[in-house]
GROMACS .gro file of C-alpha atoms in nm:
model
  313
    1MET     CA    1   1.487  -3.883  -6.356
    2VAL     CA    2   1.324  -3.615  -6.189
    3SER     CA    3   1.083  -3.711  -5.908
    4TYR     CA    4   0.680  -3.553  -5.984
    5PHE     CA    5   0.655  -3.472  -5.614
    6THR     CA    6   0.502  -3.131  -5.440
    7ILE     CA    7   0.587  -2.933  -5.253
    8ASP     CA    8   0.294  -2.803  -5.041
    9SER     CA    9   0.308  -2.459  -4.799
   10THR     CA   10   0.370  -2.642  -4.539
   11GLY     CA   11   0.706  -2.780  -4.685
   12GLU     CA   12   0.598  -3.146  -4.690
   13VAL     CA   13   0.734  -3.377  -4.943
   14THR     CA   14   0.436  -3.558  -5.159
   15ASN     CA   15   0.422  -3.827  -5.383
   16PHE     CA   16   0.295  -4.212  -5.466
   17GLN     CA   17   0.567  -4.380  -5.572
   18LYS     CA   18   0.522  -4.602  -5.338
   19GLU     CA   19   0.137  -4.715  -5.393
   20ILE     CA   20   0.237  -4.710  -5.801
   21SER     CA   21   0.477  -4.928  -5.765
   22ASN     CA   22   0.234  -5.157  -5.586
   23MET     CA   23  -0.038  -5.142  -5.838
   24MET     CA   24   0.210  -5.193  -6.107
   25HIS     CA   25   0.212  -5.510  -5.869
   26GLY     CA   26  -0.134  -5.600  -5.843
   27PHE     CA   27  -0.227  -5.533  -6.219
   28GLY     CA   28   0.080  -5.784  -6.337
   29ASP     CA   29   0.384  -5.594  -6.303
   30ASN     CA   30   0.746  -5.737  -6.195
   31PRO     CA   31   0.715  -5.767  -5.796
   32ASN     CA   32   1.026  -5.468  -5.814
   33PRO     CA   33   0.889  -5.271  -6.046
   34ASN     CA   34   1.092  -5.021  -6.238
   35ALA     CA   35   1.170  -4.744  -6.040
   36ALA     CA   36   1.244  -4.548  -6.359
   37THR     CA   37   0.912  -4.619  -6.438
   38VAL     CA   38   0.699  -4.604  -6.115
   39VAL     CA   39   0.843  -4.190  -6.225
   40LEU     CA   40   0.750  -4.177  -6.546
   41VAL     CA   41   0.389  -4.332  -6.483
   42GLU     CA   42   0.359  -4.095  -6.180
   43SER     CA   43   0.386  -3.781  -6.421
   44ILE     CA   44   0.148  -3.885  -6.617
   45VAL     CA   45  -0.091  -3.986  -6.377
   46LEU     CA   46   0.020  -3.654  -6.166
   47GLN     CA   47  -0.039  -3.445  -6.521
   48GLN     CA   48  -0.377  -3.558  -6.599
   49LEU     CA   49  -0.569  -3.560  -6.289
   50ARG     CA   50  -0.439  -3.181  -6.347
   51SER     CA   51  -0.552  -3.160  -6.612
   52MET     CA   52  -0.864  -3.273  -6.578
   53ILE     CA   53  -0.925  -3.031  -6.279
   54GLN     CA   54  -0.838  -2.755  -6.493
   55GLU     CA   55  -1.111  -2.874  -6.772
   56ALA     CA   56  -1.335  -2.998  -6.506
   57LEU     CA   57  -1.312  -2.615  -6.286
   58ASN     CA   58  -1.434  -2.426  -6.678
   59TYR     CA   59  -1.769  -2.655  -6.659
   60SER     CA   60  -1.718  -2.525  -6.213
   61ILE     CA   61  -1.771  -2.185  -6.321
   62SER     CA   62  -1.944  -2.210  -6.613
   63ARG     CA   63  -2.204  -2.336  -6.356
   64GLY     CA   64  -2.236  -2.050  -6.122
   65ALA     CA   65  -2.072  -2.307  -5.848
   66LYS     CA   66  -1.825  -2.219  -5.563
   67ALA     CA   67  -1.628  -2.554  -5.591
   68ILE     CA   68  -1.529  -2.824  -5.840
   69ALA     CA   69  -1.744  -3.135  -5.775
   70ASN     CA   70  -1.854  -3.495  -5.880
   71THR     CA   71  -2.099  -3.347  -6.144
   72ASP     CA   72  -1.776  -3.159  -6.351
   73ILE     CA   73  -1.569  -3.458  -6.283
   74ILE     CA   74  -1.790  -3.693  -6.488
   75TYR     CA   75  -1.924  -3.479  -6.672
   76LEU     CA   76  -1.566  -3.571  -6.861
   77MET     CA   77  -1.600  -3.893  -6.880
   78ARG     CA   78  -2.021  -3.873  -7.086
   79LYS     CA   79  -1.867  -4.044  -7.400
   80SER     CA   80  -1.719  -4.326  -7.181
   81PRO     CA   81  -2.056  -4.531  -7.139
   82PHE     CA   82  -1.806  -4.852  -6.985
   83LYS     CA   83  -1.593  -4.603  -6.794
   84LEU     CA   84  -1.901  -4.465  -6.589
   85LYS     CA   85  -2.056  -4.866  -6.577
   86ARG     CA   86  -1.678  -4.883  -6.389
   87LEU     CA   87  -1.699  -4.530  -6.185
   88TYR     CA   88  -2.125  -4.634  -6.069
   89ASP     CA   89  -2.007  -5.043  -5.999
   90TYR     CA   90  -1.733  -4.890  -5.776
   91GLN     CA   91  -1.962  -4.649  -5.582
   92LEU     CA   92  -2.170  -4.976  -5.504
   93LYS     CA   93  -1.859  -5.138  -5.372
   94LEU     CA   94  -1.777  -4.835  -5.152
   95ASP     CA   95  -2.114  -4.823  -5.013
   96ARG     CA   96  -2.078  -5.176  -4.915
   97ILE     CA   97  -1.667  -5.112  -4.742
   98ASP     CA   98  -1.667  -4.766  -4.613
   99LYS     CA   99  -2.018  -4.818  -4.317
  100SER     CA  100  -2.014  -4.441  -4.284
  101ARG     CA  101  -2.090  -4.405  -4.668
  102SER     CA  102  -2.327  -4.656  -4.650
  103ALA     CA  103  -2.552  -4.464  -4.347
  104THR     CA  104  -2.503  -4.183  -4.534
  105VAL     CA  105  -2.692  -4.319  -4.888
  106SER     CA  106  -2.942  -4.435  -4.600
  107THR     CA  107  -3.014  -4.187  -4.388
  108PRO     CA  108  -2.916  -3.774  -4.444
  109THR     CA  109  -2.673  -3.737  -4.126
  110ALA     CA  110  -2.453  -3.260  -4.102
  111GLU     CA  111  -2.200  -3.409  -4.276
  112ALA     CA  112  -2.464  -3.562  -4.595
  113VAL     CA  113  -2.691  -3.229  -4.652
  114ILE     CA  114  -2.678  -2.916  -4.738
  115PRO     CA  115  -2.975  -2.648  -4.600
  116VAL     CA  116  -3.094  -2.455  -4.854
  117ILE     CA  117  -3.331  -2.178  -4.681
  118GLU     CA  118  -3.642  -2.049  -4.852
  119ASP     CA  119  -3.909  -1.876  -4.721
  120ASP     CA  120  -3.793  -1.843  -4.357
  121LYS     CA  121  -3.779  -2.228  -4.362
  122GLU     CA  122  -3.478  -2.459  -4.360
  123LEU     CA  123  -3.533  -2.751  -4.622
  124VAL     CA  124  -3.311  -3.018  -4.621
  125LYS     CA  125  -3.177  -3.095  -5.001
  126LYS     CA  126  -2.898  -3.405  -5.011
  127LYS     CA  127  -2.627  -3.465  -5.203
  128ARG     CA  128  -2.652  -3.636  -5.509
  129THR     CA  129  -2.412  -3.911  -5.519
  130HIS     CA  130  -2.178  -4.067  -5.825
  131ILE     CA  131  -2.488  -4.253  -5.902
  132ASP     CA  132  -2.693  -3.980  -5.944
  133VAL     CA  133  -2.534  -3.796  -6.209
  134ILE     CA  134  -2.498  -4.094  -6.387
  135LYS     CA  135  -2.816  -4.116  -6.449
  136ASP     CA  136  -2.877  -3.770  -6.525
  137LEU     CA  137  -2.619  -3.808  -6.814
  138ASP     CA  138  -2.727  -4.115  -6.962
  139GLU     CA  139  -3.007  -4.033  -7.086
  140ALA     CA  140  -2.995  -4.307  -7.346
  141ASP     CA  141  -2.988  -4.547  -7.100
  142GLU     CA  142  -2.653  -4.682  -7.224
  143VAL     CA  143  -2.537  -4.757  -6.869
  144SER     CA  144  -2.773  -4.961  -6.772
  145GLN     CA  145  -2.762  -5.171  -6.988
  146ILE     CA  146  -2.423  -5.308  -6.930
  147LYS     CA  147  -2.408  -5.656  -6.810
  148PHE     CA  148  -2.113  -5.727  -6.867
  149ASP     CA  149  -1.752  -5.491  -6.703
  150VAL     CA  150  -1.528  -5.689  -6.954
  151ILE     CA  151  -1.246  -5.419  -6.821
  152ASP     CA  152  -1.271  -5.654  -6.497
  153TYR     CA  153  -1.298  -5.952  -6.630
  154LEU     CA  154  -0.993  -5.990  -6.821
  155ARG     CA  155  -0.760  -5.874  -6.561
  156LYS     CA  156  -0.915  -6.110  -6.270
  157VAL     CA  157  -0.833  -6.329  -6.557
  158ARG     CA  158  -0.501  -6.176  -6.569
  159ALA     CA  159  -0.451  -6.251  -6.205
  160SER     CA  160  -0.547  -6.588  -6.149
  161LYS     CA  161  -0.332  -6.691  -6.513
  162LEU     CA  162  -0.035  -6.544  -6.274
  163THR     CA  163  -0.161  -6.662  -5.873
  164GLU     CA  164  -0.182  -7.030  -6.024
  165ALA     CA  165   0.205  -7.128  -5.913
  166MET     CA  166   0.216  -6.869  -5.650
  167SER     CA  167   0.358  -6.953  -5.286
  168PHE     CA  168   0.157  -6.840  -4.981
  169GLU     CA  169   0.423  -6.592  -4.976
  170LYS     CA  170   0.447  -6.421  -5.280
  171TYR     CA  171   0.038  -6.434  -5.296
  172GLU     CA  172   0.053  -6.266  -4.960
  173ALA     CA  173   0.262  -5.986  -5.091
  174TYR     CA  174   0.031  -6.012  -5.395
  175HIS     CA  175  -0.227  -5.943  -5.191
  176LYS     CA  176  -0.134  -5.657  -5.039
  177ALA     CA  177  -0.067  -5.450  -5.354
  178ARG     CA  178  -0.366  -5.543  -5.538
  179CYS     CA  179  -0.570  -5.411  -5.241
  180SER     CA  180  -0.314  -5.049  -5.313
  181SER     CA  181  -0.526  -4.704  -5.456
  182PHE     CA  182  -0.481  -4.372  -5.427
  183ARG     CA  183  -0.688  -4.321  -5.106
  184SER     CA  184  -0.556  -4.320  -4.829
  185GLY     CA  185  -0.761  -4.501  -4.604
  186TYR     CA  186  -1.177  -4.508  -4.570
  187GLY     CA  187  -1.330  -4.288  -4.388
  188ILE     CA  188  -1.501  -3.966  -4.489
  189SER     CA  189  -1.241  -3.713  -4.326
  190LYS     CA  190  -0.931  -3.906  -4.367
  191GLY     CA  191  -0.978  -4.055  -4.710
  192PHE     CA  192  -0.841  -3.802  -4.980
  193VAL     CA  193  -0.545  -3.587  -4.779
  194LYS     CA  194  -0.252  -3.736  -4.941
  195LEU     CA  195  -0.427  -3.724  -5.309
  196GLU     CA  196  -0.513  -3.322  -5.302
  197ARG     CA  197  -0.232  -3.225  -5.127
  198TRP     CA  198  -0.022  -3.362  -5.450
  199ILE     CA  199  -0.230  -3.250  -5.672
  200ASN     CA  200  -0.392  -2.935  -5.543
  201PRO     CA  201  -0.007  -2.886  -5.291
  202THR     CA  202  -0.129  -2.474  -5.304
  203LYS     CA  203  -0.539  -2.506  -5.233
  204GLU     CA  204  -0.616  -2.273  -5.489
  205LEU     CA  205  -0.892  -2.524  -5.589
  206LYS     CA  206  -1.170  -2.550  -5.355
  207ILE     CA  207  -1.243  -2.970  -5.474
  208THR     CA  208  -1.489  -3.086  -5.318
  209LEU     CA  209  -1.501  -3.468  -5.124
  210PRO     CA  210  -1.725  -3.623  -5.440
  211ALA     CA  211  -1.501  -3.451  -5.656
  212LEU     CA  212  -1.221  -3.604  -5.488
  213GLU     CA  213  -1.384  -3.932  -5.537
  214VAL     CA  214  -1.390  -3.960  -5.892
  215LEU     CA  215  -1.024  -3.830  -5.907
  216CYS     CA  216  -0.852  -4.106  -5.708
  217PHE     CA  217  -1.087  -4.376  -5.941
  218LEU     CA  218  -0.908  -4.184  -6.287
  219ALA     CA  219  -0.610  -4.223  -6.148
  220TYR     CA  220  -0.595  -4.571  -6.059
  221GLU     CA  221  -0.773  -4.661  -6.409
  222THR     CA  222  -0.508  -4.437  -6.607
  223VAL     CA  223  -0.197  -4.651  -6.395
  224ALA     CA  224  -0.451  -5.005  -6.450
  225GLU     CA  225  -0.474  -4.882  -6.845
  226ILE     CA  226  -0.150  -4.802  -6.919
  227VAL     CA  227  -0.039  -5.131  -6.803
  228ASP     CA  228  -0.260  -5.310  -7.004
  229ALA     CA  229  -0.142  -5.125  -7.343
  230VAL     CA  230   0.179  -5.232  -7.291
  231PHE     CA  231   0.127  -5.599  -7.255
  232LEU     CA  232  -0.092  -5.587  -7.547
  233ILE     CA  233   0.257  -5.411  -7.705
  234ARG     CA  234   0.408  -5.702  -7.600
  235GLN     CA  235   0.196  -5.974  -7.744
  236ASP     CA  236   0.248  -5.756  -8.071
  237SER     CA  237   0.599  -5.748  -8.050
  238LYS     CA  238   0.629  -6.178  -8.012
  239LYS     CA  239   0.502  -6.193  -8.351
  240LYS     CA  240   0.686  -6.370  -8.632
  241SER     CA  241   0.549  -6.336  -9.037
  242GLY     CA  242   0.441  -6.684  -9.148
  243ASP     CA  243   0.313  -6.801  -8.773
  244PRO     CA  244  -0.017  -6.735  -8.679
  245PHE     CA  245  -0.026  -6.829  -8.274
  246SER     CA  246   0.360  -6.649  -8.230
  247LYS     CA  247   0.254  -6.408  -8.065
  248PHE     CA  248   0.077  -6.634  -7.814
  249GLU     CA  249   0.447  -6.811  -7.733
  250GLY     CA  250   0.539  -6.788  -7.376
  251GLY     CA  251   0.326  -6.653  -7.147
  252TYR     CA  252   0.557  -6.382  -6.922
  253PHE     CA  253   0.326  -6.120  -7.080
  254CYS     CA  254  -0.009  -6.307  -6.956
  255ASN     CA  255  -0.211  -6.042  -7.186
  256PRO     CA  256  -0.568  -6.227  -7.088
  257LEU     CA  257  -0.696  -6.210  -7.485
  258SER     CA  258  -0.497  -6.514  -7.561
  259LEU     CA  259  -0.589  -6.775  -7.308
  260ASN     CA  260  -0.823  -6.840  -7.568
  261ASN     CA  261  -0.548  -7.052  -7.680
  262ALA     CA  262  -0.459  -7.142  -7.303
  263VAL     CA  263  -0.206  -7.359  -7.491
  264TYR     CA  264   0.032  -7.123  -7.544
  265ILE     CA  265   0.057  -6.993  -7.238
  266LYS     CA  266   0.258  -7.079  -6.964
  267SER     CA  267   0.132  -6.979  -6.570
  268GLY     CA  268   0.312  -6.917  -6.277
  269TYR     CA  269   0.470  -6.573  -6.206
  270GLU     CA  270   0.806  -6.608  -6.206
  271GLY     CA  271   0.917  -6.493  -6.544
  272VAL     CA  272   0.735  -6.169  -6.600
  273PRO     CA  273   0.995  -5.851  -6.675
  274ALA     CA  274   0.961  -5.541  -6.535
  275ILE     CA  275   0.773  -5.276  -6.749
  276THR     CA  276   1.034  -5.068  -6.904
  277VAL     CA  277   1.017  -4.708  -6.959
  278ALA     CA  278   1.051  -4.731  -7.379
  279GLU     CA  279   0.687  -5.004  -7.316
  280VAL     CA  280   0.543  -4.707  -7.143
  281ARG     CA  281   0.689  -4.406  -7.396
  282GLU     CA  282   0.524  -4.657  -7.663
  283VAL     CA  283   0.239  -4.682  -7.547
  284LEU     CA  284   0.207  -4.297  -7.454
  285ARG     CA  285   0.272  -4.234  -7.875
  286ARG     CA  286  -0.009  -4.500  -8.015
  287TYR     CA  287  -0.203  -4.343  -7.777
  288PHE     CA  288  -0.149  -3.995  -7.863
  289THR     CA  289  -0.060  -3.998  -8.218
  290PRO     CA  290  -0.360  -3.823  -8.407
  291ARG     CA  291  -0.601  -4.002  -8.638
  292VAL     CA  292  -0.589  -4.032  -8.978
  293GLY     CA  293  -0.793  -3.800  -9.241
  294MET     CA  294  -0.759  -3.438  -9.107
  295ASN     CA  295  -0.646  -3.498  -8.827
  296GLY     CA  296  -0.374  -3.738  -8.970
  297LEU     CA  297   0.063  -3.631  -8.913
  298PHE     CA  298   0.018  -3.347  -9.151
  299TYR     CA  299  -0.227  -3.108  -9.122
  300ARG     CA  300  -0.131  -2.767  -9.066
  301ASN     CA  301  -0.438  -2.701  -8.811
  302MET     CA  302  -0.377  -3.054  -8.628
  303ASN     CA  303  -0.233  -2.879  -8.281
  304ASN     CA  304  -0.594  -2.613  -8.247
  305ASP     CA  305  -0.841  -2.903  -8.362
  306LEU     CA  306  -0.654  -3.142  -8.110
  307PRO     CA  307  -0.879  -3.309  -7.794
  308VAL     CA  308  -0.713  -3.321  -7.483
  309ARG     CA  309  -0.727  -3.676  -7.432
  310TYR     CA  310  -0.751  -3.867  -7.088
  311ILE     CA  311  -0.618  -4.250  -7.061
  312ALA     CA  312  -0.829  -4.343  -6.807
  313ILE     CA  313  -1.130  -4.195  -6.957
   0.00000   0.00000   0.00000
């Protein structure tokens, strides 16, 4: 299988295979993920991000901006309050971790402000954070009413179940995998250089740093959603006619939804098989299958009516 790497103007090859492999491991895949599966997931993430950028570019042009900002990317998420809530919490966590980001929020600096000249006076205007944009889009206060992040909870429960019987060496490797992301490091200047080179190798589009931060979050969520869906497919494949508890037999899929019947789950990490290409393709087939009704499989204008769908949104 051909890798979906990108080559920039300097001839440097950029890919995220190592990071995606670690992320899949952290989300519950085998410690040595299938190489072909990693390449496939990488291609899916890259295609999804570039589609988001193209759609966000249209919003950016319509409001007369010269660059794609976080507002344009977050606008794509406006119909998903749970994802907006996760992005909201994501920025709060970054504000605690990244000292430079915390300083930007508390005290305006040269990097944090936009000079605006009006009547021969230079005014200081603060950049809009992700939280500011989300509050503007959340007119019905749906995001603020979400008090429990069920997605994060289920992933943490799965991770806890996987690590119950781990040795220290394996847990250390698993912890490092859990820390992997599309962000190459913390800091205002160096955090998303690799990500931008990957999705925008020719630099024909201008993407602001906050927009890259949101794209980093969505790329991470795309990998997580694919792995989550694979475990659900594995659970479905365990069903046997006449036995309502058959799908809970064996714990190698480690689906957190089955923890209500914990007696049917085997703790531990050793038996987790690597996610295959066929399982990822089945995830895509189920996700992108048109709905019934006017957008059904036999609707003649189906291709014109179906909107672009994003796995992470």
